[in-house]
Structures are given as C-alpha cells and as structure tokens.
XYZ file of C-alpha atoms in Angstrom:
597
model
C -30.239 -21.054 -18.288
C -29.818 -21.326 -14.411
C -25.863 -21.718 -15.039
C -25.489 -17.522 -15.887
C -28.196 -16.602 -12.703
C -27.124 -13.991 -10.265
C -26.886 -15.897 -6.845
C -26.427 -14.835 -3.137
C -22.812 -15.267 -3.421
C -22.533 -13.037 -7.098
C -24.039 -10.200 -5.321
C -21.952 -10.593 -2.156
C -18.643 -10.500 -4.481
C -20.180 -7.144 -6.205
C -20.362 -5.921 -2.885
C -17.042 -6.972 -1.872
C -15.566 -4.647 -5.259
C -17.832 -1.776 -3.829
C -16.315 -1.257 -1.215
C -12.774 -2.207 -1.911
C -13.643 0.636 -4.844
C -14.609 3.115 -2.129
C -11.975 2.967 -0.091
C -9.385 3.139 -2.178
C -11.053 5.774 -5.042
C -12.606 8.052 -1.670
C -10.080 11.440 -1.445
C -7.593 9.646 -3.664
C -5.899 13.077 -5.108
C -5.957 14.798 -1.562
C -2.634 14.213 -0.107
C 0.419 15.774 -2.247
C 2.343 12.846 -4.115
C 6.136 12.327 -2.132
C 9.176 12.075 -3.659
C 9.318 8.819 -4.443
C 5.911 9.135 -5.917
C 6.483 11.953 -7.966
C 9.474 10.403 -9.637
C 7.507 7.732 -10.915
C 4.497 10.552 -11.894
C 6.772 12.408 -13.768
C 7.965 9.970 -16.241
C 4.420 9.243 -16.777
C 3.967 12.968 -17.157
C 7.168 13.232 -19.607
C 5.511 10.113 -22.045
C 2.011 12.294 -21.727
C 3.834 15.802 -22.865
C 6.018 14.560 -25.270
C 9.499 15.035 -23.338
C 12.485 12.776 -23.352
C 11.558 10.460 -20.683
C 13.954 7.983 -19.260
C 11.639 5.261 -18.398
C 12.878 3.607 -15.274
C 11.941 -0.022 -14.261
C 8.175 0.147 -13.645
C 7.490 0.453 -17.387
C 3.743 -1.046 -16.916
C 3.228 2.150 -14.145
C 4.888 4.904 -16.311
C 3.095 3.665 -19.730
C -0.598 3.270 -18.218
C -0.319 6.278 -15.870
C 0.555 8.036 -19.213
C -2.057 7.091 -21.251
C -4.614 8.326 -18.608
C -2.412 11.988 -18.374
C -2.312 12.278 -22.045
C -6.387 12.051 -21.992
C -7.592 13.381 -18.758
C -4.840 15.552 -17.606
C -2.276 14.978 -14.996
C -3.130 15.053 -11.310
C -2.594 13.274 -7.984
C -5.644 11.449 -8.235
C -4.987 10.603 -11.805
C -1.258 9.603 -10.874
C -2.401 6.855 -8.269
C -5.493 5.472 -10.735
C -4.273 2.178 -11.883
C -2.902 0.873 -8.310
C -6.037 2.077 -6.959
C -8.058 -0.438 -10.051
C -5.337 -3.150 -9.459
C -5.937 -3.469 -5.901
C -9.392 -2.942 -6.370
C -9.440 -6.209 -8.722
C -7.481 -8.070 -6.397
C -10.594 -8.645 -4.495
C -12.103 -10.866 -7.346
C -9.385 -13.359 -7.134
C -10.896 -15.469 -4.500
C -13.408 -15.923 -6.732
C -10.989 -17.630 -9.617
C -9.591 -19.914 -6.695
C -13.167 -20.724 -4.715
C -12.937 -24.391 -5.878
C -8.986 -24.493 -4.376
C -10.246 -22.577 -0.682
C -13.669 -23.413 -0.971
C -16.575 -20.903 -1.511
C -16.944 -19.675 1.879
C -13.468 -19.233 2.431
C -12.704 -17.054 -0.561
C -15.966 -14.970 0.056
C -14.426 -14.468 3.324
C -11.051 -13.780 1.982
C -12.792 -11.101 -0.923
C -13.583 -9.056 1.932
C -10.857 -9.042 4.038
C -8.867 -8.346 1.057
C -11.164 -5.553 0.375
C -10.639 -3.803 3.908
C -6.804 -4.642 4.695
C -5.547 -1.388 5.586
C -1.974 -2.013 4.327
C -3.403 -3.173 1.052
C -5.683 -0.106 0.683
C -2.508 2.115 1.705
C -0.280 0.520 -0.792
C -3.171 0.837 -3.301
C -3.578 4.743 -2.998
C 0.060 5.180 -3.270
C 1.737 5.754 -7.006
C 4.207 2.987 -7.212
C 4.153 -0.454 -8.985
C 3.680 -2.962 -6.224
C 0.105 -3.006 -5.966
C 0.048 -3.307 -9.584
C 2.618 -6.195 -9.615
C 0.232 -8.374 -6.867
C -3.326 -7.547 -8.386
C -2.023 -7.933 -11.956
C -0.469 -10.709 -11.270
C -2.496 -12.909 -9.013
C -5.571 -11.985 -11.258
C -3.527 -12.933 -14.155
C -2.975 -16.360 -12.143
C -6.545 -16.995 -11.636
C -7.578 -16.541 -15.003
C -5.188 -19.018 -15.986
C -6.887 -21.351 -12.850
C -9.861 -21.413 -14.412
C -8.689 -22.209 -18.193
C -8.449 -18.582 -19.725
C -4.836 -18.765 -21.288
C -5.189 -15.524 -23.266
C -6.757 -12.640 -20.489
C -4.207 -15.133 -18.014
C -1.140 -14.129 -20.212
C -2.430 -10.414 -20.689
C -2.593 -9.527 -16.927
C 0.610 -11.591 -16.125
C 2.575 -9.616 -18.907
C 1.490 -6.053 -16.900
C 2.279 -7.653 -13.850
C 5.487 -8.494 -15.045
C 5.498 -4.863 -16.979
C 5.644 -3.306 -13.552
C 9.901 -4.506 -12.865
C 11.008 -3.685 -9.798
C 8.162 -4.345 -8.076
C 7.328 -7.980 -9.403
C 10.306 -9.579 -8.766
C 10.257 -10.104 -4.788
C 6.602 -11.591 -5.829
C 7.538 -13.602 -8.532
C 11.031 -14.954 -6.512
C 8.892 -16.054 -3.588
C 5.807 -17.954 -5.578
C 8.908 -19.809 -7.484
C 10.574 -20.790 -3.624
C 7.457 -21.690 -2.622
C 6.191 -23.735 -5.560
C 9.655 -25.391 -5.466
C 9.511 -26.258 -1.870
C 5.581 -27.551 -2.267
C 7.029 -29.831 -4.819
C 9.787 -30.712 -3.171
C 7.620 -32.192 0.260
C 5.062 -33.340 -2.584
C 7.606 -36.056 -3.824
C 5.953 -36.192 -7.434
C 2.551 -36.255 -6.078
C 0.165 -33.534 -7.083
C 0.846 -30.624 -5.440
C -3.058 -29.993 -4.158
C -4.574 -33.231 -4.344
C -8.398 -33.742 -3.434
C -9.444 -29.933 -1.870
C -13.097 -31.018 -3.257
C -12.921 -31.722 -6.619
C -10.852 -33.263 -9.172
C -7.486 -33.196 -9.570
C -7.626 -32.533 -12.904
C -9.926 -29.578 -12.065
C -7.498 -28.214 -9.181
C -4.372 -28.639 -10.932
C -4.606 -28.301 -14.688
C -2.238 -31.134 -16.281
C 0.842 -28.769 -18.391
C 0.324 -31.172 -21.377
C -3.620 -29.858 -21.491
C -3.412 -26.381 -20.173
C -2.660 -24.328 -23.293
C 0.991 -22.350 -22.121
C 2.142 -21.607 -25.513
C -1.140 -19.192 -25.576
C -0.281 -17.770 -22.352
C 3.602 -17.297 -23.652
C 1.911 -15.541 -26.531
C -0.410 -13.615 -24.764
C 2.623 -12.314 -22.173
C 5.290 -11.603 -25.100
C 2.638 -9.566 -26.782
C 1.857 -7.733 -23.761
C 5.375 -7.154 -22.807
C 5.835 -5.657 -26.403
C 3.047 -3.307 -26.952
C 2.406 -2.229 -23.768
C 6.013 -1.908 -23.080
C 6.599 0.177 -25.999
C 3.264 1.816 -25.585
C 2.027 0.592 -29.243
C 5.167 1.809 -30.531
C 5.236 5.585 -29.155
C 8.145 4.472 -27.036
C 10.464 2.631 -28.366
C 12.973 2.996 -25.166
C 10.421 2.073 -22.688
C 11.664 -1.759 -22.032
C 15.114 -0.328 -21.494
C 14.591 0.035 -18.132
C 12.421 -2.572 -17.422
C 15.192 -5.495 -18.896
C 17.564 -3.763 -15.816
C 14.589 -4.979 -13.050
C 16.872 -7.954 -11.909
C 19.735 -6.736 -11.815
C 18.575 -3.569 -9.701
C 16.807 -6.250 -7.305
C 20.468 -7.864 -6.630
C 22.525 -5.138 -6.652
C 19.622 -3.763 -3.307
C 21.057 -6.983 -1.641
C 24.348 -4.660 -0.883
C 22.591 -1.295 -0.448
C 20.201 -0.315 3.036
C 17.040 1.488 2.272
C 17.138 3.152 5.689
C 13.994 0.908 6.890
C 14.408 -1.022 9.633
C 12.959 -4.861 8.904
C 11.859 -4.528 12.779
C 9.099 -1.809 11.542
C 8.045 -4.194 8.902
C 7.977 -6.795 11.699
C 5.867 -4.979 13.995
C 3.373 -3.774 11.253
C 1.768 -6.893 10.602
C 0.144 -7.128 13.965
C -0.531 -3.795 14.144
C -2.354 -3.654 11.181
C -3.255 -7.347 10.610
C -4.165 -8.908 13.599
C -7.013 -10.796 12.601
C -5.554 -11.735 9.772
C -2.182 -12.968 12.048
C -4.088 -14.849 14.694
C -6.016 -16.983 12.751
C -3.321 -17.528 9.933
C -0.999 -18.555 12.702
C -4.034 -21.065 13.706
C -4.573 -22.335 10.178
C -0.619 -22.839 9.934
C -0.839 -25.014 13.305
C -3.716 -27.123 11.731
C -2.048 -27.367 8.425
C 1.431 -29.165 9.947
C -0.722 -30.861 12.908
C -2.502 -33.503 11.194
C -4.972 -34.484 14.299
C -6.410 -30.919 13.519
C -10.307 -31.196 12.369
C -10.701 -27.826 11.448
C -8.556 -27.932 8.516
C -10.746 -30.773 6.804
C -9.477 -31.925 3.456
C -7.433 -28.775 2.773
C -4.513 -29.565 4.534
C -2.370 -29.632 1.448
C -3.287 -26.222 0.099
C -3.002 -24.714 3.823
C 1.026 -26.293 3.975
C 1.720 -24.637 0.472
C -0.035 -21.659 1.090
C 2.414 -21.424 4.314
C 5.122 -22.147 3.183
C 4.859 -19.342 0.390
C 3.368 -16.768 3.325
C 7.038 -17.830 5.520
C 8.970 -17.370 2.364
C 7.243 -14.149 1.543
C 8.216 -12.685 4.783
C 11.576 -14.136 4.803
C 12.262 -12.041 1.903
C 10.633 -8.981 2.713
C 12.358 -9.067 5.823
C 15.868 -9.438 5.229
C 15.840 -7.641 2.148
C 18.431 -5.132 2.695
C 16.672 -2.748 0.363
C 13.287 -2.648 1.800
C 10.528 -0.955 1.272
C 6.745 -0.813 2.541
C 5.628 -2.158 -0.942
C 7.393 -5.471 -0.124
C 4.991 -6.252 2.586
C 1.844 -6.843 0.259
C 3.444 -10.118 -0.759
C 2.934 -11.185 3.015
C -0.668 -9.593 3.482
C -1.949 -12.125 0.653
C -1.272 -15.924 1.985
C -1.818 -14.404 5.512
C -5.368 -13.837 5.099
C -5.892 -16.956 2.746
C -4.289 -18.920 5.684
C -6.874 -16.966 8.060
C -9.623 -17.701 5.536
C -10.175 -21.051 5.269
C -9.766 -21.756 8.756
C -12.346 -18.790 9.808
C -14.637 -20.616 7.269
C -14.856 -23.762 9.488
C -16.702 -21.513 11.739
C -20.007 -20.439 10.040
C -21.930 -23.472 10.289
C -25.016 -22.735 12.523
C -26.065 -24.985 15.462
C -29.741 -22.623 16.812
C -29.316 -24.077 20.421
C -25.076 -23.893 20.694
C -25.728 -20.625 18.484
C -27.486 -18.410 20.702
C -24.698 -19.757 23.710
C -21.720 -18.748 21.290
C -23.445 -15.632 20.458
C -23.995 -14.915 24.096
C -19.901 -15.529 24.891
C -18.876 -13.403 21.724
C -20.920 -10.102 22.389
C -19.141 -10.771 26.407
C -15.716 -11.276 24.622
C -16.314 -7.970 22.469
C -17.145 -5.952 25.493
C -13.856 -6.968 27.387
C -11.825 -6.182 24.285
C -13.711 -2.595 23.755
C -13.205 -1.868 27.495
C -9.681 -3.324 27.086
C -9.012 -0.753 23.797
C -10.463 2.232 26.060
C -8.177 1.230 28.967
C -5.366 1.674 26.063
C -6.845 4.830 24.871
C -7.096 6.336 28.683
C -3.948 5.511 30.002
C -1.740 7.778 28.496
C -3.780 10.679 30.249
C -4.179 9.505 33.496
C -0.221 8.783 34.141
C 2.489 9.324 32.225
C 4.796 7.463 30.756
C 6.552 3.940 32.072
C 3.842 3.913 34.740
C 0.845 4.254 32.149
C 2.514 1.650 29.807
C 2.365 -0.826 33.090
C -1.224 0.264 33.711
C -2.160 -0.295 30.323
C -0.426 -4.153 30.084
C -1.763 -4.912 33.621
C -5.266 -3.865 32.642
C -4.761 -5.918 29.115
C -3.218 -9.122 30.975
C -6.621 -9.217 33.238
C -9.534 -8.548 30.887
C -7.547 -10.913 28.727
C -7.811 -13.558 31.299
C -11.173 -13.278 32.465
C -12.000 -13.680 28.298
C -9.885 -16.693 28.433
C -11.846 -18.020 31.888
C -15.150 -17.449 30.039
C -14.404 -19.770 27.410
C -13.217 -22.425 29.779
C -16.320 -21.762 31.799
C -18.817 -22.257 28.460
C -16.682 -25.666 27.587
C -17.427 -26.751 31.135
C -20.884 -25.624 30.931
C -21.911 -26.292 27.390
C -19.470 -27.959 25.497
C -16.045 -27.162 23.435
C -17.317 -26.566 19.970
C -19.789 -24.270 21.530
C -16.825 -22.544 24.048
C -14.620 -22.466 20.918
C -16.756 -21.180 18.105
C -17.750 -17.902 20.733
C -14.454 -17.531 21.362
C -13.497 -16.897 17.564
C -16.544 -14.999 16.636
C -16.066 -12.792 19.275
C -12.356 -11.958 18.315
C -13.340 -11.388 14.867
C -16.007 -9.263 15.929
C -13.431 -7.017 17.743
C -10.427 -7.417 15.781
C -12.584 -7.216 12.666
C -13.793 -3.694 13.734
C -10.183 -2.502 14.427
C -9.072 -3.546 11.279
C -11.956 -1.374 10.148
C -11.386 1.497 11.957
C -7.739 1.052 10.481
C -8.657 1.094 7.153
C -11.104 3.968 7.119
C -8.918 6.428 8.825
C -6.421 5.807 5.802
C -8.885 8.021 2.760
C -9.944 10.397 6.034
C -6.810 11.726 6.884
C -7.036 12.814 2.842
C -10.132 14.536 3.082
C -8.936 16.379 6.872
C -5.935 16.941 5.038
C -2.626 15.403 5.840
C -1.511 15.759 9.494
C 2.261 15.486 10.001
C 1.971 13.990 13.386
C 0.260 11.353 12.088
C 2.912 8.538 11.951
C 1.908 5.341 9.481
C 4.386 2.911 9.029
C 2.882 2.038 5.302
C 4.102 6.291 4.850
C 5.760 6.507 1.595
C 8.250 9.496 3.697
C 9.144 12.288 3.145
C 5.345 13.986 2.264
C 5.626 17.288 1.170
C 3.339 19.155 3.764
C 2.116 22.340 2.396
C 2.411 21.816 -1.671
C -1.427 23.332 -2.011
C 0.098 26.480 -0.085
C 2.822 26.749 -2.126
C 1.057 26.443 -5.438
C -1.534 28.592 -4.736
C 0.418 31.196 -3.453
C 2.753 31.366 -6.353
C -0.240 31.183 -9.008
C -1.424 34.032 -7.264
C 1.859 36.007 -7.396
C 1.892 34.877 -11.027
C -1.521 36.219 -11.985
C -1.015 39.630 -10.090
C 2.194 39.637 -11.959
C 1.380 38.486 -15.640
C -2.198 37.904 -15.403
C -1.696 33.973 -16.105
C -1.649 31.212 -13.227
C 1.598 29.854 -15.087
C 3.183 33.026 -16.848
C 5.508 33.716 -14.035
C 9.421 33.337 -14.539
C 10.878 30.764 -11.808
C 14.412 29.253 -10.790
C 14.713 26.597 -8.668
C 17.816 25.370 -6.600
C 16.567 22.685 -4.713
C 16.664 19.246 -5.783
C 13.418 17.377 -4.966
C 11.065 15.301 -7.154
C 8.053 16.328 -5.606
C 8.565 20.218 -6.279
C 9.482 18.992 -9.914
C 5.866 17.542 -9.545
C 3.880 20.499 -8.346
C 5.934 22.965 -10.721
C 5.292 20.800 -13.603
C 2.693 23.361 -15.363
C 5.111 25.995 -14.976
C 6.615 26.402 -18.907
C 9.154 28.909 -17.174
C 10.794 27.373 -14.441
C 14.527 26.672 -14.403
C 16.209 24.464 -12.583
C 19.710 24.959 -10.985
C 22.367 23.165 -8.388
C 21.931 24.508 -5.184
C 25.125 26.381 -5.033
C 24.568 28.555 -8.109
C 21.973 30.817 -6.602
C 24.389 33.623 -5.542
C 26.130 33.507 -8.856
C 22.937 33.663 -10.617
C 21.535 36.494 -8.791
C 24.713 38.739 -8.150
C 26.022 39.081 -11.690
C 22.489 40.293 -13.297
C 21.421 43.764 -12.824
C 18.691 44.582 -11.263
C 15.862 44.666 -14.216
C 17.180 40.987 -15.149
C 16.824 38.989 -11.551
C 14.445 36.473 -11.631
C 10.802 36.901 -10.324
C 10.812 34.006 -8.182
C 13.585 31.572 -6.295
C 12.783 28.343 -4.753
C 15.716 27.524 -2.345
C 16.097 25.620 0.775
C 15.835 27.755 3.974
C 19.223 26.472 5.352
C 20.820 27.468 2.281
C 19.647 30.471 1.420
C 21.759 33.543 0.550
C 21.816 36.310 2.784
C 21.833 39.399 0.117
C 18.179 38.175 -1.017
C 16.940 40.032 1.490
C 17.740 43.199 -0.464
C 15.763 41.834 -3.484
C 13.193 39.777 -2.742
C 10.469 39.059 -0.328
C 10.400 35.461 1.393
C 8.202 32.866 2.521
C 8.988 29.427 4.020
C 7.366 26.372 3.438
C 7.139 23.014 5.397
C 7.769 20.533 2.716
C 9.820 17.674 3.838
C 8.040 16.218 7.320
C 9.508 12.911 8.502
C 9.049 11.060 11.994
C 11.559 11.886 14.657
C 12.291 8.283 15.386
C 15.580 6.723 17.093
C 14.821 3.711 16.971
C 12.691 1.233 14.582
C 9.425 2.201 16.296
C 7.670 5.096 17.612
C 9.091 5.976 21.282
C 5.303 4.696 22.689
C 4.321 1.793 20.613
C 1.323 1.309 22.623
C 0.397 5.163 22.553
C 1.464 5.138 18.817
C -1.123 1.838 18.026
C -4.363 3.852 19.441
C -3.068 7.611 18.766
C -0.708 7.259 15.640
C 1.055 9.858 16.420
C 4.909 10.904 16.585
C 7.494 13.280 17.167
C 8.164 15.003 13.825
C 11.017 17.051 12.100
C 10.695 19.349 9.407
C 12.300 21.195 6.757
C 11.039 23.821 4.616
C 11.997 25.679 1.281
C 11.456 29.202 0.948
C 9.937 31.198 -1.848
C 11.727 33.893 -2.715
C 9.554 36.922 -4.712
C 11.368 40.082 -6.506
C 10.419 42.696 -4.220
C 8.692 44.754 -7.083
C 5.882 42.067 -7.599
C 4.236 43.675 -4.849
C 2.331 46.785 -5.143
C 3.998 50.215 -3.723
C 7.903 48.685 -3.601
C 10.637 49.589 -5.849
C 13.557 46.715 -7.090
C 16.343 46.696 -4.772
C 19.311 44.497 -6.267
C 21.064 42.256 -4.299
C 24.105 44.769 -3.997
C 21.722 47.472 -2.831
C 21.195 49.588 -6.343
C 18.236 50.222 -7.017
C-alpha cells in the first residue's frame, strides 16, 4: 500500500512538469511561424486538407502535427504543439534514471531541464529536434526501468522525426562505443548505488525483441499515418543520406555562435558541468562519490555531442539540444553533493552566498550601466575592469571563510551563492523567451536560438487583406490573389485563401499587361525590389516588413557584452508589397496598367 503513496519528491516532479508546461504552452501561437517553420507546417497542413503532400524527412512532425490540424484546425500554436509536449516530457526523464544519478541529482536535473532557455526555445519552435531528444530519451528511460513496449513506442517517434534524430542517435552510439571501449568488458556503470543488474539490464534478460516490435510497429503506422499515407516513409528512409550529403554543404551558421551560446545561455549549467567533468577524470575528487563511472560516460557523450554539433558543416540551432542534455546531468550530480545541511556551517555558507549574490547583482548592473555612461571600447573596458574586481573580492571572501571557518563551509557558500545568481539569470533568460510573444515580436531583439528570417508583420498583412476581401466580396477569404514571391511563410499565412495563385517572380508584368482591364487580378503580392513600375496605374500599394534578419559581420553581435544584457542588434529588412486593384476602394475607377480605363 505505501509503495503507490504520493511523496515529497512525486509532488516536486509534478511541479517540475508545471512549469516546464507553462513556459513552453504560455503565448505559444504569438509569434508568426518562419520559413523554415512553415515548410514543415504546411506539409502537416497538406496531410490535414487532403492535398498531395510530399512528406519530407520529419515524418513523425508532419504526421502528428496533422492529426491535431485535421481536428482542431491549423494555427501557429497548433503547429508548434507536439515539440512543446515533447520537451515538456523531457523533464520526467530524470525520474526513469534517479537510481543511475541518484534522487537528488535528477530532481535537480528535472528542473533545470524544465527552465533551460535553449530547451524551452527549441521547444516552442515547429521543427523535429525537440521531438527527436524528448521522444527519444523518454523512450530510453522507459526501457531503463523494464518497460520494453511504451520504450519501443517513444523510440520509434523519436526515430519518426529523420533529420533531426540522427546527430542524437550518431553521438549516443560514439559515446556508448567509447564508454565501452575505456570499460575493457567491464560493466559500463558499475556500483552507482545499486545493483548492477538493476543499473545495467543484462541483453539476454531485457526483452529487445519487444522493443524491436514495438519500434517497427511504430515506424509503420505512425509513419504511414494508419494507412492514410502511404508515401509518408519516403522521405523519412532519405534522413541519412541528407545528414551526409550536409557534411559538404554550409548552413550559413557560424559554429563560433553555437560556441558562444552555451555560456550565454547555460552558464550554470557550464560551470558546474565543467566541475563534475574535472571530478569525474580526477580520481582524488570526493565530491563525485561512487558515480565516477556514470560522470566519465556522461562526458564523454556531452564532448562528443558538441564535437558534432560544432563542426557540422550544416548546422543548425536544433543541433545544440544534444549538448544542453549531458551538460546539466554533468552539473547535476555534482550540485547534488551540495545540499546536505550542517545548522552551524549552514548559517556561515548562507551568510557568504547572499554576499556572493550581491557582488554578482551589482556586477550585472555595472554591465547593464556601462553602455550609457561611455561609449563604446571605453565602456567595454569599464565593464571587464568592474567584472575582474567584484570577481576578486568574491573570490577573497571565500578564501577568507576557509581561513576563518573551514573549506567545506568556504566552498559550499561559494557554490550556493553562484547558483543563486546564475540560477536567476538563467531564469530571467528563460522567461523573456514566451514574453517577447505576448509584447509581440521585436526585430531588434537578436536570439541566437532565432529560427531567421521571422516574418515581422504577417498579422498586418492578413488582416489587412481580409479586410480588403470582405469590403470586396463580403467573405474574409473570397478575394482573388496572385502571388510572385517565393517564401514558405506567406504560403503559410495565405493558406485559407482557396483563390490565391502562385507565380515566378518574373511573370508579374506578363500577367498583368496582356489582360484588359476588367480581368487584372484584385490583389498582387510581390517583392518591393521587384516590383513593376506600371502598377502604379492599377493598383494601390502597401509594403510590408516580412523578412527581418540581424545585421551581423561577423559570428556575434558587434557588442557581445551589450548584446548578453540588452539582446539587441543591428537589423536589415525586406518587405513585400501588397498590391490592391485600384477599384476595391470606394470613389476610384480601374485604371489598366497601360493607362485605359
């Protein structure tokens, strides 16, 4: 009976999901979907209408998100549902691997899982990756804790998502390779705590041919989405061979902006996994404990990770969730050697981590203020100058507490008060992420998790022509459109437009000079550096900012260290102009492009 209770640690878990649910549900449909969003959205949207869809290599992605379009409806919020739940579910896995970290250290790594802020961008973006690592690393846990059938189920949709899984799925191969490798034919995690046949099932027990069943079934109905589409592994079987073929092809993102976003988003997760890698390959380190095995594998598969994700020549932001997950199980466990309570050394600790907190917040407004008070090489100096001292009188209280008090003591105030501080800038990080959604997406705001180029005024555009449409026809949709740009994301936003027609960008004049004038087209979409000078005589126009990418030279922003407290950029723009037949609007006549009315 006392087996099932809830306990302290059930409820802190439920909490955990809470709030990984809130912040990556909160304003999820807000912010127009980019390109490379939209292209995935609309091959959902193509299996939820019935079209001819040519089902790329995220078949799990296109399938599910179609499901939920053909019920509910298509929308932005809809379109980034299932990574939103994937990530979301990523923060139970700790709890399948407690008895491998340890109970404190996968509480510990629940939440900081649950408030990564490149995890929660990746999660409220409509691609496969987050699928591919909360799928799949769920579907791994199951199978940790003897469930071969839900194991072989969420493997087979990690899988599912292509693309996406195989930089995932390459590096946990290296990396159980090179564990077994420096294991010489020992178990790979011996001891952690418990048995070793309850840390590492033995493959003659553990039931694979279920989870090979389980997977191939998955892979079949899902991928086929219980038989409506029969093409929709096609593009899924041509995953691998699109991963090799990026090795010769550059995305355009530099690997130093990958680099530089781990400890600008992940610093707390980067300092103490860097400490817990130390311990893990310096034996005489205590704080490891008995763990020291699953530490070294855990990384070696975070070094791998990064190796890949780094020199990938095809990179993009999605790659870099692979990293975020053995970081913060490396930061984790060794955090968890810290939360054992001493009341006298406690209150001294305490005492030295609120002092450490307040140098780091004066430190952070020093950044914050510097930019205004000089400008810039001379505020940068300020602002490194004023970091290098507070710095060092944080690093002179610690000595002065081991002198005074004693290490442990000096040491455990030193780490509590970095997580305190670093913890709440991870925070702040993470909440701004759903907020700029609900203020509405600012151009100058620069992330380097931004799936660019964001379209920046698709609500403006929409509304405006829905309300040219029902002054016209008296229907949001009824309106007759041609379109001569190329762009996935106006395919997106023009989707519930039955008459829209789409054209190469160097047909417009031909279109609209050899019609008379009752037979022009009520609208044209075209790009406002192509657009044809006799339109003028015909039609009304309005531009639009749609494509808004950072105005960056080099791999990061011109001030990094204005950029890491501002976020904010130089930024370029291009817009597309709507184009109305002048007769839409009340009181003109119809003017054709060669001046006959």
């Amino acid at each position: 009976m006392n087996a099932h209770r809830i306990t302290v640690e059930h409820t802190l878990y439920t909490l955990a999901l809470l709030v990984a649910l809130l912040t990556r549900l909160l304003n999820l449909g807000s912010t127009p979907l980019s390109d490379s969003e939209a292209g995935q959205a609309l091959q959902a949207w193509q299996v939820a209408v019935g079209q001819p869809a040519d089902v790329g290599p995220q078949s799990a992605y296109v399938v599910l998100t179609g499901g939920l379009f053909m019920l509910l409806g298509s929308s932005e919020a809809l379109a980034r549902l299932w990574p939103a739940l994937a990530g979301a579910l990523l923060v139970l896995t700790p709890f399948l691997f407690r008895r491998l970290l340890g109970n404190k250290a996968a509480l510990l790594l629940a939440f900081g899982l649950a408030l990564d802020p490149w995890l929660v961008a990746m999660s409220r973006v409509a691609d496969g990756p987050m699928m591919a690592l909360g799928f799949g690393l769920f579907g791994l846990g199951l199978a940790f804790v003897w469930l071969p059938s839900l194991a072989g189920i969420f493997i087979g949709l990690a899988l599912l998502c292509g693309l996406p899984a195989v930089p995932g799925l390459l590096g946990l191969t290296l990396a159980w390779l090179a564990g077994r490798l420096l294991a010489r034919g020992r178990p790979l995690f011996p001891g952690n705590g418990t048995q070793a046949s309850d840390a590492e099932p033995n493959d003659r027990q553990f039931a694979w041919k279920t989870v090979l069943l389980s997977v191939g079934f998955t892979l079949l109905l899902v991928g086929t989405m219980f038989g409506r589409l029969p093409n929709g592994l096609n593009g899924w079987i041509e995953s691998l061979p699109i991963y090799l073929v990026g090795w010769t092809r550059f995305s355009g993102l530099p690997a130093l902006r990958l680099m530089v976003a781990i400890p600008s988003y992940q610093p707390l997760g980067l300092l103490f996994g860097l400490a817990a890698v130390a311990g893990a390959w310096l034996p005489s380190e205590r704080e490891i404990g008995s763990r020291i095995a699953v530490l070294r594998w855990i990384s070696l598969w975070w070094i791998i990770a990064l190796v890949l994700a780094a020199f990938y020549p095809s990179r993009q932001p999605g790659d870099l969730v692979w990293t975020v997950i053995p970081l913060w199980c490396l930061a984790a466990v060794w955090l968890s050697n810290f939360t054992h309570l001493n009341r006298e050394a406690c209150l001294v600790s305490l005492g030295q981590a609120a002092l450490i907190f307040t140098l780091l917040v004066v430190t952070w407004l020093n950044l914050a203020a510097g930019g205004f008070i000089l400008p810039g090489l001379q505020a940068n100096l300020v602002r490194l100058a004023t970091l290098a001292g507070l710095l060092s009188l944080a690093g002179l209280t610690t000595l002065l507490v081991a002198l005074g008090w004693s290490w442990d003591s000096a040491r455990r105030g030193l780490v509590w008060g970095l997580t305190a501080s670093l913890g709440l800038y991870v925070l702040a990080n993470t909440w701004t992420i759903p907020r700029i959604n609900a203020d509405q997406w600012r151009p100058a705001r620069q992330e380097l998790w931004s799936t660019l180029p964001i379209p920046g005024d698709a609500d403006l555009f929409v509304s405006t022509l829905g309300d040219l449409a029902e002054w016209s026809t008296g229907r949001r949709d009824g309106i007759d459109i041609v379109v001569a740009v190329d762009s996935p994301s106006l395919h997106w936003v023009l989707r519930d437009f039955p008459r829209v027609r789409y054209v190469e960008e160097g047909e417009i004049n031909s279109i609209t000079g050899g019609l008379a004038s009752g037979e022009l087209p009520s609208i044209l979409v075209t790009r406002l550096s192509g657009q044809a000078p006799q339109l003028s005589a015909a039609y009304r126009g309005q531009d639009f900012s749609w494509w808004s990418l950072p105005d960056l030279n080099s791999a990061l922003p011109p001030d990094y260290l204005h950029w890491i407290v501002f976020r904010d950029t130089p930024v370029t723009s291009e817009q597309i102009v709507l184009w109305a037949r002048s007769d839409l609007f009340l009181g003109d006549s119809l003017v054709s492009p060669e001046g006959t009315e």
